[in-house]
Structure formats: C-alpha cells, structure tokens
mmCIF file of C-alpha atoms and ligand atoms in Angstrom:
data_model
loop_
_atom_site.group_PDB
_atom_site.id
_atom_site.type_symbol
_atom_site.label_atom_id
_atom_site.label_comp_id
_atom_site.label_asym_id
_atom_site.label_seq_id
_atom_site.Cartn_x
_atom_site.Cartn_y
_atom_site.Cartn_z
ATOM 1 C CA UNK P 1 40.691 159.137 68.879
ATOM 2 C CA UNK P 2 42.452 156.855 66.284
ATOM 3 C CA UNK P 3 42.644 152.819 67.528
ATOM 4 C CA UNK P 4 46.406 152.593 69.194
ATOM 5 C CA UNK P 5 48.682 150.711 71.083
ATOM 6 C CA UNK P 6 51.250 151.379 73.767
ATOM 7 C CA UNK P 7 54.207 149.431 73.223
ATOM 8 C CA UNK P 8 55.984 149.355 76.667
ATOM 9 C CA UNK P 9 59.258 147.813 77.559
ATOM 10 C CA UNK P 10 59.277 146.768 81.226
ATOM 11 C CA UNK P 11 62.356 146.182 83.448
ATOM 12 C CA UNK P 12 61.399 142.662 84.142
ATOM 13 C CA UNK P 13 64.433 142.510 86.580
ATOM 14 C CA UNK P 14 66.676 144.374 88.348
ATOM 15 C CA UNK P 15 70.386 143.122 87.109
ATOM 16 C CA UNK P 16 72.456 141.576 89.888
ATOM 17 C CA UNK P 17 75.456 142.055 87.371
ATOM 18 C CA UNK P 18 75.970 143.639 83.804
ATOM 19 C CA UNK P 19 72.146 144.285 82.196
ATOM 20 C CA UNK P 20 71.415 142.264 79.005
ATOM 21 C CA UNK P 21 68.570 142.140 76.952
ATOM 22 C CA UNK P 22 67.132 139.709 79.257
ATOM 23 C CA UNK P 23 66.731 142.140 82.072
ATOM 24 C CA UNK P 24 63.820 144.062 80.139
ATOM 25 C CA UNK P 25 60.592 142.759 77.804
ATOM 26 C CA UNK P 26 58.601 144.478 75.291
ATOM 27 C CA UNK P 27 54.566 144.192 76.101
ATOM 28 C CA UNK P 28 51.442 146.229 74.645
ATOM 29 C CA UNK P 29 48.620 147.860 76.526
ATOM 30 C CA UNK P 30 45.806 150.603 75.456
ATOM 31 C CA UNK P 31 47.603 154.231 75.887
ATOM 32 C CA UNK P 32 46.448 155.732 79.050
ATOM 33 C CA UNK P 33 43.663 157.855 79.413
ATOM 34 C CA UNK P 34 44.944 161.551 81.051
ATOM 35 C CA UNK P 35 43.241 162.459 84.117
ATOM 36 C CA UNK P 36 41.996 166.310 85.114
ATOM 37 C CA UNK P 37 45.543 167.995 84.692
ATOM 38 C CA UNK P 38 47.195 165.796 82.952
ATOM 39 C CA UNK P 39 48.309 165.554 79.353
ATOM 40 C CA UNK P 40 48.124 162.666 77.188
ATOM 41 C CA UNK P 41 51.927 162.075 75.252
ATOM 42 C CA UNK P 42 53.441 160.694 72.036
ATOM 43 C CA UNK P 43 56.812 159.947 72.468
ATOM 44 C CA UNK P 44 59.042 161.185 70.043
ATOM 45 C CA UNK P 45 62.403 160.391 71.232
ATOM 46 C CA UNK P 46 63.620 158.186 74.158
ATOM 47 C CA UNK P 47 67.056 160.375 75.515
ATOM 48 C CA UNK P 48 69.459 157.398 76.709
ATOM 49 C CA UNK P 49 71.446 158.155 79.842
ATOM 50 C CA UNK P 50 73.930 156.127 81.896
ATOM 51 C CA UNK P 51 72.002 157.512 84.699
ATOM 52 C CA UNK P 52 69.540 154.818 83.553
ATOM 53 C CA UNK P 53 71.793 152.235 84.819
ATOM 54 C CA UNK P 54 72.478 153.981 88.207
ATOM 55 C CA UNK P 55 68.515 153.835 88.753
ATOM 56 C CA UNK P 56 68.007 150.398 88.770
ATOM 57 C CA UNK P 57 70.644 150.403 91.889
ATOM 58 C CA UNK P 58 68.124 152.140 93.869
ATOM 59 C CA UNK P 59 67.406 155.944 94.825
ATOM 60 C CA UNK P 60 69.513 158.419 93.173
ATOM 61 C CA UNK P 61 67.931 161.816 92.820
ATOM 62 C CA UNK P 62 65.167 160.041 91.831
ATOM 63 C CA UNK P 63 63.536 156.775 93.021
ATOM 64 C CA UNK P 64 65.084 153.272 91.629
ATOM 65 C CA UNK P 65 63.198 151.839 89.009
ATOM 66 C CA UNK P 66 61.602 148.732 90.315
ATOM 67 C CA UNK P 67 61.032 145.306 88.489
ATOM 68 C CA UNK P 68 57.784 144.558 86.455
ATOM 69 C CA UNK P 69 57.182 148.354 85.530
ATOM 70 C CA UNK P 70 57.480 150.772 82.942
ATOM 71 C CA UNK P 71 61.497 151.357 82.416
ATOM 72 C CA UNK P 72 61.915 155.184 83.115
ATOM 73 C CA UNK P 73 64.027 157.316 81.068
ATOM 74 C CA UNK P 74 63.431 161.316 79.867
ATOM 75 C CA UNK P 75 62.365 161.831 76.283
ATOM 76 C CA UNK P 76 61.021 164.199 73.639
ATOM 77 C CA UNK P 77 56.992 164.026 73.642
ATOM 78 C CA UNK P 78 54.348 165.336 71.576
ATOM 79 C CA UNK P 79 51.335 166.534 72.860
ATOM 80 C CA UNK P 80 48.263 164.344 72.021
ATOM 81 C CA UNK P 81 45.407 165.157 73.944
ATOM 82 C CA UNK P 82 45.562 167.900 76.838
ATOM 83 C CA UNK P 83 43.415 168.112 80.259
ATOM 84 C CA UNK P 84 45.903 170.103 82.364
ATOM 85 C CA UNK P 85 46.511 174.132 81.743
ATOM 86 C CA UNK P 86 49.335 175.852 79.409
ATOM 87 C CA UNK P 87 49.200 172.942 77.089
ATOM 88 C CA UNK P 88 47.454 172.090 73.662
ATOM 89 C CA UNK P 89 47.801 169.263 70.890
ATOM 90 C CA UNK P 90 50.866 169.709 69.011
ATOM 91 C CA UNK P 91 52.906 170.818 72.111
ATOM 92 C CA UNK P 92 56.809 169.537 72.416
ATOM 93 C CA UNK P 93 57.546 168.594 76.291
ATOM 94 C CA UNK P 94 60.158 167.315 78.112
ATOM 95 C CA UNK P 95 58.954 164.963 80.063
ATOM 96 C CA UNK P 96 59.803 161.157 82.160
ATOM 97 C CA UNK P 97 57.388 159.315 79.772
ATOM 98 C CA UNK P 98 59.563 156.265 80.135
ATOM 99 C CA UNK P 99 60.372 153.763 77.342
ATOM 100 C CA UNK P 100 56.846 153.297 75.913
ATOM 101 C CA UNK P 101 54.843 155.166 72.857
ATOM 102 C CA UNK P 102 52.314 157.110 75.188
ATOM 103 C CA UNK P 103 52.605 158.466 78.575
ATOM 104 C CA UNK P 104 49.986 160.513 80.643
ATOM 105 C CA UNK P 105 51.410 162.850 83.487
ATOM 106 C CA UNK P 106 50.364 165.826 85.364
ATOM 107 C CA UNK P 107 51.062 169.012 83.391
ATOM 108 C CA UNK P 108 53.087 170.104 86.101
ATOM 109 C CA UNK P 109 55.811 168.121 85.463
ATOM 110 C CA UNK P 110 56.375 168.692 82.044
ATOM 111 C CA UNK P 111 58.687 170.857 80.044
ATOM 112 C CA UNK P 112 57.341 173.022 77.456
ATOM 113 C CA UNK P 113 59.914 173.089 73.958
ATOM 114 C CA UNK P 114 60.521 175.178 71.398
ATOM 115 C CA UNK P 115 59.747 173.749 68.264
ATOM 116 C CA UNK P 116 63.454 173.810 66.488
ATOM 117 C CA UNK P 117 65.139 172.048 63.600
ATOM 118 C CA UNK P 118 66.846 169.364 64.284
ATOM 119 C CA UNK P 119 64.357 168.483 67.093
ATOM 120 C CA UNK P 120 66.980 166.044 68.433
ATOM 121 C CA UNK P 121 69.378 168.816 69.512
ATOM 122 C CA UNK P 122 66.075 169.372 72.679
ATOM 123 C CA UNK P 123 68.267 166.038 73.482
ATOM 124 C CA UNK P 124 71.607 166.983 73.430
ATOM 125 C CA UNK P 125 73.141 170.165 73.259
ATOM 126 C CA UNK P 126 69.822 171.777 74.428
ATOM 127 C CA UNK P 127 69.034 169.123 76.396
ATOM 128 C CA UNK P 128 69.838 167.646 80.104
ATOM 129 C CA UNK P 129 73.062 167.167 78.147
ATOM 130 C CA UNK P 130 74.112 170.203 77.100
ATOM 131 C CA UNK P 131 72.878 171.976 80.531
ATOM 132 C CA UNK P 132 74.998 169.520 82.329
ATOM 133 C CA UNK P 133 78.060 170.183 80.261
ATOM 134 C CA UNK P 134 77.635 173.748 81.015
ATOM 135 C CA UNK P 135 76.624 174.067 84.624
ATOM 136 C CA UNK P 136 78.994 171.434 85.487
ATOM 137 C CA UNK P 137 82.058 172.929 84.011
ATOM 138 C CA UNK P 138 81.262 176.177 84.474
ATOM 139 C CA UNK P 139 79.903 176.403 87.966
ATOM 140 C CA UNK P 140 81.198 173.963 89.205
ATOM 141 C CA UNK P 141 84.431 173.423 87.798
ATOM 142 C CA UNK P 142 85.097 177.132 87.470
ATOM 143 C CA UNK P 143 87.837 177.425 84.742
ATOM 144 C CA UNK P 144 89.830 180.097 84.070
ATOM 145 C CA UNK P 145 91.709 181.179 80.727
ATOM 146 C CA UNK P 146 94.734 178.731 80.518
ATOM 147 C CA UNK P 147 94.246 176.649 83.083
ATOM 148 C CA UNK P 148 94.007 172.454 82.101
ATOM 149 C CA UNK P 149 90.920 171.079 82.056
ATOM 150 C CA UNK P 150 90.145 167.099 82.111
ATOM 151 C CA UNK P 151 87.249 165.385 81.382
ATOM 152 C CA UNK P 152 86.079 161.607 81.390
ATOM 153 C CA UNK P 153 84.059 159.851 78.820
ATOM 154 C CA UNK P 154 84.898 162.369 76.419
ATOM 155 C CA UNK P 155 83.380 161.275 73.720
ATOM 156 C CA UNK P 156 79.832 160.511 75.295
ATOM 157 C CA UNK P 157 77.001 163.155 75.084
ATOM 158 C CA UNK P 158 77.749 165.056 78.189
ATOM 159 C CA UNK P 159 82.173 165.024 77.822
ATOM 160 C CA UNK P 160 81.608 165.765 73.670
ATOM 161 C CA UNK P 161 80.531 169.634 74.710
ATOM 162 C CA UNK P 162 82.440 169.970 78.472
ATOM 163 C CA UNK P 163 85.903 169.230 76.521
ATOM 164 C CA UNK P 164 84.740 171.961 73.445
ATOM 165 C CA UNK P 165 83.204 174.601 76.299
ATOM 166 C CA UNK P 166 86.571 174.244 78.111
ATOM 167 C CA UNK P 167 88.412 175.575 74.553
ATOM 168 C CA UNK P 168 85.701 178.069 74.049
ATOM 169 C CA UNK P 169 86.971 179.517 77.503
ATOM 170 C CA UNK P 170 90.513 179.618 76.528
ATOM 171 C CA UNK P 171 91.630 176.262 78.322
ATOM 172 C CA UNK P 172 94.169 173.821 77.426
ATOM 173 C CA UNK P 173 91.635 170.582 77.725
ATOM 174 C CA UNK P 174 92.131 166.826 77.760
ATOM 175 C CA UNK P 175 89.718 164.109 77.073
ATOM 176 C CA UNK P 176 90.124 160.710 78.365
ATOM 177 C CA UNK P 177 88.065 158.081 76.505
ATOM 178 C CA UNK P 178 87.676 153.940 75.284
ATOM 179 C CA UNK P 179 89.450 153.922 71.949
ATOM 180 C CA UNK P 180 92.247 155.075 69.723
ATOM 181 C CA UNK P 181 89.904 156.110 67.115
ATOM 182 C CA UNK P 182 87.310 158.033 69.792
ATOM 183 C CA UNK P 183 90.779 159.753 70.703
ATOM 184 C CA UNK P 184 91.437 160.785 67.450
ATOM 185 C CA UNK P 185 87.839 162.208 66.862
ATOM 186 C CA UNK P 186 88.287 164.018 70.130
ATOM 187 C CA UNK P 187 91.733 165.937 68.770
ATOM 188 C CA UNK P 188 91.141 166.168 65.338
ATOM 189 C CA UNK P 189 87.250 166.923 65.189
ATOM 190 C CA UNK P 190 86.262 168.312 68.237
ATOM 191 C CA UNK P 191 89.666 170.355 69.246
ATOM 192 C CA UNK P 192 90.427 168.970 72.150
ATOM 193 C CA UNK P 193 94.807 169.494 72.829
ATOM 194 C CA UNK P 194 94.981 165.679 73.862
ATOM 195 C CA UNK P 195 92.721 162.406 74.525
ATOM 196 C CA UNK P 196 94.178 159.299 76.574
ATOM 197 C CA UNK P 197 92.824 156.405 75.716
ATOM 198 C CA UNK P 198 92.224 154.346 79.214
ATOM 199 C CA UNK P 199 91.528 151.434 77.628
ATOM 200 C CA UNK P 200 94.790 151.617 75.812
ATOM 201 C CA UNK P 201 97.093 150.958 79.557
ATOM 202 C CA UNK P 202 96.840 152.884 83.240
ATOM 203 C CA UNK P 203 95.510 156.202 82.912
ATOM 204 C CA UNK P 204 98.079 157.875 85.125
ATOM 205 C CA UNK P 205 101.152 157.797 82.817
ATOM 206 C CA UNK P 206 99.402 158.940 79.900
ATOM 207 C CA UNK P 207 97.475 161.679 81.572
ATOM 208 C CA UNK P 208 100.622 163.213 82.888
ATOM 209 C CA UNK P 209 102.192 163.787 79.563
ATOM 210 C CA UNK P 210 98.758 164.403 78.080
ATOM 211 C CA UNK P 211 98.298 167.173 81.073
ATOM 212 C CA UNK P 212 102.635 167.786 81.628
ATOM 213 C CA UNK P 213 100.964 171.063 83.746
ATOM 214 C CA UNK P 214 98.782 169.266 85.945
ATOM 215 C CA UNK P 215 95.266 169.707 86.527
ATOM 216 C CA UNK P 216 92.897 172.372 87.221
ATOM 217 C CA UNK P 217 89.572 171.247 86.698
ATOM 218 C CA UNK P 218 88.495 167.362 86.738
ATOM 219 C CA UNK P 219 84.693 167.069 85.118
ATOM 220 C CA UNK P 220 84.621 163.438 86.584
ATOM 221 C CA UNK P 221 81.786 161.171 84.491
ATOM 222 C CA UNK P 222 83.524 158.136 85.514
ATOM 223 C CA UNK P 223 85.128 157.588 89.623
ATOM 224 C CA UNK P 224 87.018 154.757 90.122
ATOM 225 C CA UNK P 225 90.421 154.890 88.735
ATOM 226 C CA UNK P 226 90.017 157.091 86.314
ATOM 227 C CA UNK P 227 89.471 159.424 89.060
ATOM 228 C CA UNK P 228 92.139 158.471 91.538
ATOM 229 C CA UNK P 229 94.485 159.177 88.546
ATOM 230 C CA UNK P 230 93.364 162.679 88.240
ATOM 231 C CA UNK P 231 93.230 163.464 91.944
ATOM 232 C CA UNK P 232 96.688 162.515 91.807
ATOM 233 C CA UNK P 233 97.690 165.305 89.724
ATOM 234 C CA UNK P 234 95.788 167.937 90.363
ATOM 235 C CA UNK P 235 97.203 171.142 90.734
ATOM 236 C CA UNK P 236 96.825 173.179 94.117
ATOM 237 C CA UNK P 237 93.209 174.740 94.343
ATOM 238 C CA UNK P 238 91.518 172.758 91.615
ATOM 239 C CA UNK P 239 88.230 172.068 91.084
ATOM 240 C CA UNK P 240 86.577 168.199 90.668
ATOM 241 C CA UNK P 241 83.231 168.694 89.216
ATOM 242 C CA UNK P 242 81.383 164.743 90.033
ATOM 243 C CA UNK P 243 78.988 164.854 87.492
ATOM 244 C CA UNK P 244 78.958 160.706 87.453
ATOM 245 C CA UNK P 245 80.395 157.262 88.365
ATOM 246 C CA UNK P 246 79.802 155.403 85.096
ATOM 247 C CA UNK P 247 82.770 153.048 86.132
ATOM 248 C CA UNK P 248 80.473 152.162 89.097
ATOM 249 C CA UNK P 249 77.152 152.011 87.493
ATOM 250 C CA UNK P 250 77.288 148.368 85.675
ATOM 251 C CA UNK P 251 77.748 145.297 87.691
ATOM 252 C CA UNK P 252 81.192 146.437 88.746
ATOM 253 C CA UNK P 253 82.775 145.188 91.985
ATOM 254 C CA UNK P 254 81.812 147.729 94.788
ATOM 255 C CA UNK P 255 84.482 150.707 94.256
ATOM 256 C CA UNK P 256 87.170 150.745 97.129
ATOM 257 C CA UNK P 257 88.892 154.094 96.026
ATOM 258 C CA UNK P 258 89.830 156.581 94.878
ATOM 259 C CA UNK P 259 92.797 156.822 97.283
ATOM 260 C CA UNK P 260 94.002 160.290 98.207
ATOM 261 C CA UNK P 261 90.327 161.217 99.949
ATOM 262 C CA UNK P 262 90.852 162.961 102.120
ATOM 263 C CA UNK P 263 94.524 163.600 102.309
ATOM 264 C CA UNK P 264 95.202 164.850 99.012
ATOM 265 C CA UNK P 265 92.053 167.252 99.182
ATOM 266 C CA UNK P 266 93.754 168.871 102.304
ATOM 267 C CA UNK P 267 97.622 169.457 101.351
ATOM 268 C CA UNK P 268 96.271 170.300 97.451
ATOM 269 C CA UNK P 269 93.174 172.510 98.479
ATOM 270 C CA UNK P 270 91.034 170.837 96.235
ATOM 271 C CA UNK P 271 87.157 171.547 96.198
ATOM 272 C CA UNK P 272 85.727 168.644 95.174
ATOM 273 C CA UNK P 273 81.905 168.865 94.833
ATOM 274 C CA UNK P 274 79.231 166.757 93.087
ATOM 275 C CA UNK P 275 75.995 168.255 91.508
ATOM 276 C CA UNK P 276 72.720 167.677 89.675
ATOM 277 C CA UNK P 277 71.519 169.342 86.603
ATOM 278 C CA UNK P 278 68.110 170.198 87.850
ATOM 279 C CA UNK P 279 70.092 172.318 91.029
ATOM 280 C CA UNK P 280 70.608 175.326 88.291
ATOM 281 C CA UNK P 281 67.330 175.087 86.256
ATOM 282 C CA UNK P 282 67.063 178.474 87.155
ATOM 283 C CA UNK P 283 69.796 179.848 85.472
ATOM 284 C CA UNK P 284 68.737 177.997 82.333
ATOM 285 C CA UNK P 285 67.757 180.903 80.148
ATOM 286 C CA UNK P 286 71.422 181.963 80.605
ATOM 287 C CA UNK P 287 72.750 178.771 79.313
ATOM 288 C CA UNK P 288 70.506 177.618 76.313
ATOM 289 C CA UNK P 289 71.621 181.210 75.227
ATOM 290 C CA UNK P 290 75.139 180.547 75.028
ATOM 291 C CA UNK P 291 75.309 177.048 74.097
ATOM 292 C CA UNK P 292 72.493 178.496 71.181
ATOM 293 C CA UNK P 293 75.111 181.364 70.203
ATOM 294 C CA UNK P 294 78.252 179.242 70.340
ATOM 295 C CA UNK P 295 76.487 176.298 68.117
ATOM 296 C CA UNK P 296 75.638 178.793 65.523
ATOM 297 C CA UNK P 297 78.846 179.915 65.683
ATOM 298 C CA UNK P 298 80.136 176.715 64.785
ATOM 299 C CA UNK P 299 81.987 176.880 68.147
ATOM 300 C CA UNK P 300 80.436 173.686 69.348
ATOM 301 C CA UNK P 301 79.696 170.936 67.452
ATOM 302 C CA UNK P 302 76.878 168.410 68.814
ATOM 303 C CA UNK P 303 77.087 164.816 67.625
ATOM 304 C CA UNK P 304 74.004 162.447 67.982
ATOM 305 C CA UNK P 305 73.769 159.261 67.633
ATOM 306 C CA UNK P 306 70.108 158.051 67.116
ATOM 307 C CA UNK P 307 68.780 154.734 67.263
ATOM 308 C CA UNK P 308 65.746 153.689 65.170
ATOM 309 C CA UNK P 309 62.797 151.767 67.095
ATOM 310 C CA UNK P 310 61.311 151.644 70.409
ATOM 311 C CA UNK P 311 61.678 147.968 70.372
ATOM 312 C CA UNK P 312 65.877 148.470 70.481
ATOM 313 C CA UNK P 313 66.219 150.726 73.327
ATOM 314 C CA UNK P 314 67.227 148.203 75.694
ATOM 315 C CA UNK P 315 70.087 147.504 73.147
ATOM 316 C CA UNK P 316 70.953 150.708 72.797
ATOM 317 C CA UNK P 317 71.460 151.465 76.973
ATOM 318 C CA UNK P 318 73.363 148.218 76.993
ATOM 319 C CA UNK P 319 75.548 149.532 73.990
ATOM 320 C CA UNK P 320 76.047 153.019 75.536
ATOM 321 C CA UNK P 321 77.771 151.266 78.253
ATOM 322 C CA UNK P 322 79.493 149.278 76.580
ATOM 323 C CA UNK P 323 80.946 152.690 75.211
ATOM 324 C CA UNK P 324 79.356 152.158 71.152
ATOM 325 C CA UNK P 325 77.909 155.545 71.493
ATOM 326 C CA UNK P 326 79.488 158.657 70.418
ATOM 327 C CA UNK P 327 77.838 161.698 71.542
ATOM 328 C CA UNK P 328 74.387 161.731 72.565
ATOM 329 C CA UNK P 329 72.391 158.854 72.032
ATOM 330 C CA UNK P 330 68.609 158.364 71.699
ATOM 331 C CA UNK P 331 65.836 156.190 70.210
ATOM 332 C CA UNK P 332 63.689 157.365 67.130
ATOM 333 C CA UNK P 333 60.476 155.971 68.727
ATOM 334 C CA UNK P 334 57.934 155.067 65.112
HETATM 335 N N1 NAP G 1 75.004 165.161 87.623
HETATM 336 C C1 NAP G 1 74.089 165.308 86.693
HETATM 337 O O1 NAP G 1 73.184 166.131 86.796
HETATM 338 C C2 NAP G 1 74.178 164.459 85.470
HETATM 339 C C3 NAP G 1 73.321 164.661 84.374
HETATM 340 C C4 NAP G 1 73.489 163.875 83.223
HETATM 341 C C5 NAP G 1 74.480 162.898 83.202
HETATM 342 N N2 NAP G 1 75.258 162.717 84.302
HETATM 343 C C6 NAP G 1 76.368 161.738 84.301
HETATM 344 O O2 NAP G 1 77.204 162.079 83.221
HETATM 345 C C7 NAP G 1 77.948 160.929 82.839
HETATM 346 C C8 NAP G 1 77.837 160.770 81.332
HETATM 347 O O3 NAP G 1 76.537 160.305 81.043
HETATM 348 P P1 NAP G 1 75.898 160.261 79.615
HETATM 349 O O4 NAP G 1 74.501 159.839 79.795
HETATM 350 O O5 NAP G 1 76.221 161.542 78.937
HETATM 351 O O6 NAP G 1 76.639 159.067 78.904
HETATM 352 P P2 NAP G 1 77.675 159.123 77.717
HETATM 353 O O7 NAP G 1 78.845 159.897 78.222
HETATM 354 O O8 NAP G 1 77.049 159.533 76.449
HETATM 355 O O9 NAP G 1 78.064 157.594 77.539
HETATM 356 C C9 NAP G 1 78.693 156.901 78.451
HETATM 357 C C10 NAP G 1 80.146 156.685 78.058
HETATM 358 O O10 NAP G 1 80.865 156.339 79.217
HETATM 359 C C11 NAP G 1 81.999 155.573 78.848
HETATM 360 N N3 NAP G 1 82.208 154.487 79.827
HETATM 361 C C12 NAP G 1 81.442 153.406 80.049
HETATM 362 N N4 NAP G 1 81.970 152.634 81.025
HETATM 363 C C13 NAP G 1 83.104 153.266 81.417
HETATM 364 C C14 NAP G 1 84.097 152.959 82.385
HETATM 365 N N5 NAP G 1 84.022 151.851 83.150
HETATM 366 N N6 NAP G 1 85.140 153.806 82.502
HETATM 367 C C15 NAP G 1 85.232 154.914 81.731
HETATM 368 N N7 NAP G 1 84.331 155.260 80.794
HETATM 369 C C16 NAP G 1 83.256 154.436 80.657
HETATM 370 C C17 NAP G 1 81.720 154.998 77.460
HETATM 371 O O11 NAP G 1 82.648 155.567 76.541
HETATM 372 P P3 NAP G 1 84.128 154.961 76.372
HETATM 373 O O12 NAP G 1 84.136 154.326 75.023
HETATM 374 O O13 NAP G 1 84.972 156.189 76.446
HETATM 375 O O14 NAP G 1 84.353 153.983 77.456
HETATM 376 C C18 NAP G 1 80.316 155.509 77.124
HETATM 377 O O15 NAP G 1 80.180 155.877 75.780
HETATM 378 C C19 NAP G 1 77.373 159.761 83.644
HETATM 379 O O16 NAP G 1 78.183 159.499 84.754
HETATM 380 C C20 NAP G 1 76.021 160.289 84.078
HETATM 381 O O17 NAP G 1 75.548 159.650 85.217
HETATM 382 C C21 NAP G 1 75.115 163.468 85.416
#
C-alpha cells in the first residue's frame, strides 16, 4: 500500500445558532485499516444534504452527529482494499464514509454502483436525490394528470427533478424558490408553469395567482411558512408529501406553526404524510428505470453543482443553506 493520509474534517461543535466555518476543523490521521468484512474506501465525492444540518440537532432517522468526530455525510467511494464478500478493488459504493478521504465500513452497509458517465449523476438524479424526488412525489404525493402540483426549494437538488417529474405526468406545477433569477431558471429552463420567489414578499399572495386553481399536491422541503401558505390553499383531498423542514434546520427560532393543523386537514381532507427515502428502497429498480429513460429522453434535466476540495465542504453545506446551490451539490474530494 502507497504512504497516505486521511484528511478528516471534524464537527468540532455542535452550532447553538447558524453553523460557520468555525463549527468544523480539518485534521489528518493514517486511513483506517478494514477489519474481517469490511472494505477499505476512497472517497470520490462528498453528496451535500440539508439533512446534514438537521443531524447535528440530534436523532433524525439516523443518530445526531456528535462534537469532536468525523462529520457524517453520504458520498461516492471507490473501492481500495476489500475484506468483506461481493466486493473487489475498483468497486463504486454508496456508502456514509463521512467528510474524510478514506473510510472503512462493514460491507454490509454499502451500496454497490454502476460504473456510469458522468459518475456524479450516482449523486443526483440517480442518487438519494433523484429517488427522493420520485418516491416522494409519486407515492406519496400521488398526482394525477392536471392536477397543480407545488414544490419548495425548487431549485435545490431534490425540488430541480419533483417540479420536472410533476410535468412529465401531465401536471400544471409551481416552484417556490430564493431569487428572481432561480425563478426564471425554474420557468424558462426547467418548464416549470410558475416559480414564486419567497424571498421576493409573503408567499401566500403570490402562490395564489401562481396556483389561481389551488393545490393538489404540496412536496414540502421547507415547513414553516412556506408551508402554512400552501395548506391554506389546498384543494379538497390533496396530498402534502413532508419530505423536509429546511426553514427549521439552521438556527431558526423553534417553529410555532403552520396554523391550520389540524382543522384545515379535517374540513379539506387532506392526507398529509411525511416519509424517508430508504422506506421504498425496494421499489428502486422501478425508479432508476424511469428517471434513466426520462433523462435520456431529455425529459429531465439534472443540474449539479460540484465543489472542488475536501478542505471546502464545510463551506459548501454552509452555502447550500444559505441557498448558493442550484441543483445538487457535492464536493470533488482530490
Ligand atoms: N425525506 C427524505 O427521505 C429526504 C431525503 C433527501 C432530502 N430530504 C429533504 O429534502 C429537502 C431538500 O434537501 P436537499 O439536500 O435536496 O437540499 P437542496 O434543496 O439542494 O438545497 C437546499 C435549498 O433550500 C433552500 N432554503 C434554504 N433555507 C430555506 C428557507 N428558510 N426557506 C425556504 N427555502 C430554503 C435554498 O434555496 P433557496 O435559494 O430557494 O432558498 C437551498 O438551496 C430538505 O428538507 C431535506 O431534508 C428528505
């Protein structure tokens, strides 16, 4: 084996508040050595998620990251060295190496890849991403031909390919976002029939002549207000698909609303119900198929937005919600 280095960046603190660069600190040790069944990894590509945020608060459907270890995050891995079965050098996995250059985990837990060009779409639209997108909208959410269909943070990995899955069903779909000119990409580029921008004035004015039919589906990536505006005007028997609370995730003031739960759930209907990518895994085949067929199509267009360096992912989480991202984001690890 060559002389290396693990680069590691370590959550040094958990952030009472917003994160900052301050909150995390870049360190070196010797790359671990894999035990019986597990496989040594070079990370290729860190995937950036909001969801990284929401694990510092604690337990999610996974356990909080805790200060003074290895910041965790899902990423793109090569295999380097293998001593668990069904894997070999030269492997592509899936895998929670965290934000560092080598990882070594049981074999069990990893997620064998197909080795396609561009690699990065494993991270988006084939990606926890992509699968999101479609499970969400389209088992959850449940939209028909013609109905409206509204989804928050539009523009960020996950509401890029909900908004352009809703067309490909034959839905009129809105995409509510931070920006005039991520509104205009939305419309022009990606084919949405409207974007409101929220940071632009209250949503709920905007969203009713954006969506003069009401709603039918809510993908929700957001809660808070954003999502007591919606509720608001959804239509009788819709569908809220709570993929996320980004609004919540970042040092904001403990969320009082949305108003309307429960009342507005009873007179309206409404099935509101959260979910986790990882509940339809199953189903998966199913999915990379038509997200696979609908990209080559040119039906759906994936937009990445990759970050060179290991040493800038902290940046790069703090940028994403901050909103700089458009699309899925990740780190080019060197
Ligand atoms: N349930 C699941 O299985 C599952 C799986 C993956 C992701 N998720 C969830 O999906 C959502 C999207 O995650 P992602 O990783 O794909 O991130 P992303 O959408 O690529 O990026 C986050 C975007 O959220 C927007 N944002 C930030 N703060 C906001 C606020 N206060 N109000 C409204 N918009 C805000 C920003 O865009 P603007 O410029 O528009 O503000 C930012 O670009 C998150 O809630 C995440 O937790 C859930």
């Amino acid at each position: 084996m060559e002389a290396r280095v693990n680069r590691q960046i370590l959550l040094v603190e958990k952030p009472a508040g917003r994160l900052g660069p301050e909150h995390f600190r870049l360190t070196e040790a010797a790359p671990p050595a894999p035990k019986d069944g597990e496989v040594l990894l070079r990370v290729r590509y860190i995937s950036l998620d909001a969801a990284n945020r929401a694990w510092m608060q604690g337990a999610t459907y996974r356990a909080a990251v805790e200060a003074g270890t290895v910041m965790a995050g899902g990423a793109l891995a090569e295999v380097v060295e293998s001593r668990g079965e069904g894997f070999a050098p030269g492997d592509l996995v899936f895998a929670d190496t965290g934000w560092q250059d080598y990882a070594a985990l049981p074999a069990r837990e990893l997620i064998k890849l197909p080795k396609i060009t561009p690699l990065t779409h494993l991270l988006s639209v084939y990606g926890i991403a992509g699968l999101t997108a479609y499970f969400g909208l389209l088992h959850v959410g449940r939209p028909k031909a013609g109905e409206t269909v509204v989804v928050s943070a539009a523009a960020g990995s996950v509401g890029s390919l909900v908004g352009q899955i809703g067309k490909i069903k034959g839905c009129r779909v809105v995409g509510i976002a931070g920006g005039r000119e991520k509104c205009d990409w939305l419309t022009a580029e990606l084919g949405f029939d409207a974007a409101v921008d929220y940071k632009a004035g209250p949503v709920f004015k905007a969203l009713k002549s954006a969506a003069p039919q009401g709603i039918d589906v809510y993908f929700d990536n957001v809660g808070g207000d954003i999502l007591e505006a919606c509720l608001a005007q959804m239509n009788v028997r819709g569908r809220i698909a709570c993929c996320g609370a980004i609004s919540q995730y970042d040092g904001a003031p403990s969320g009082t609303g949305p108003r309307g739960v429960p009342g507005l759930l009873v007179i309206r209907r409404l099935v509101m119900q959260g979910f986790v990518v990882m509940d339809y895994f199953k189903a998966r085949d199913q999915a990379l198929g038509d997200l696979q067929s609908w990209v080559a199509a040119g039906k759906l267009k994936v937009q990445e937005d990759v970050i060179e360096g290991l040493e800038n992912t902290p940046r790069a989480l703090i940028g994403l919600l901050a909103g700089e991202n458009r699309g899925k984001r990740m780190v080019r690890v060197g």
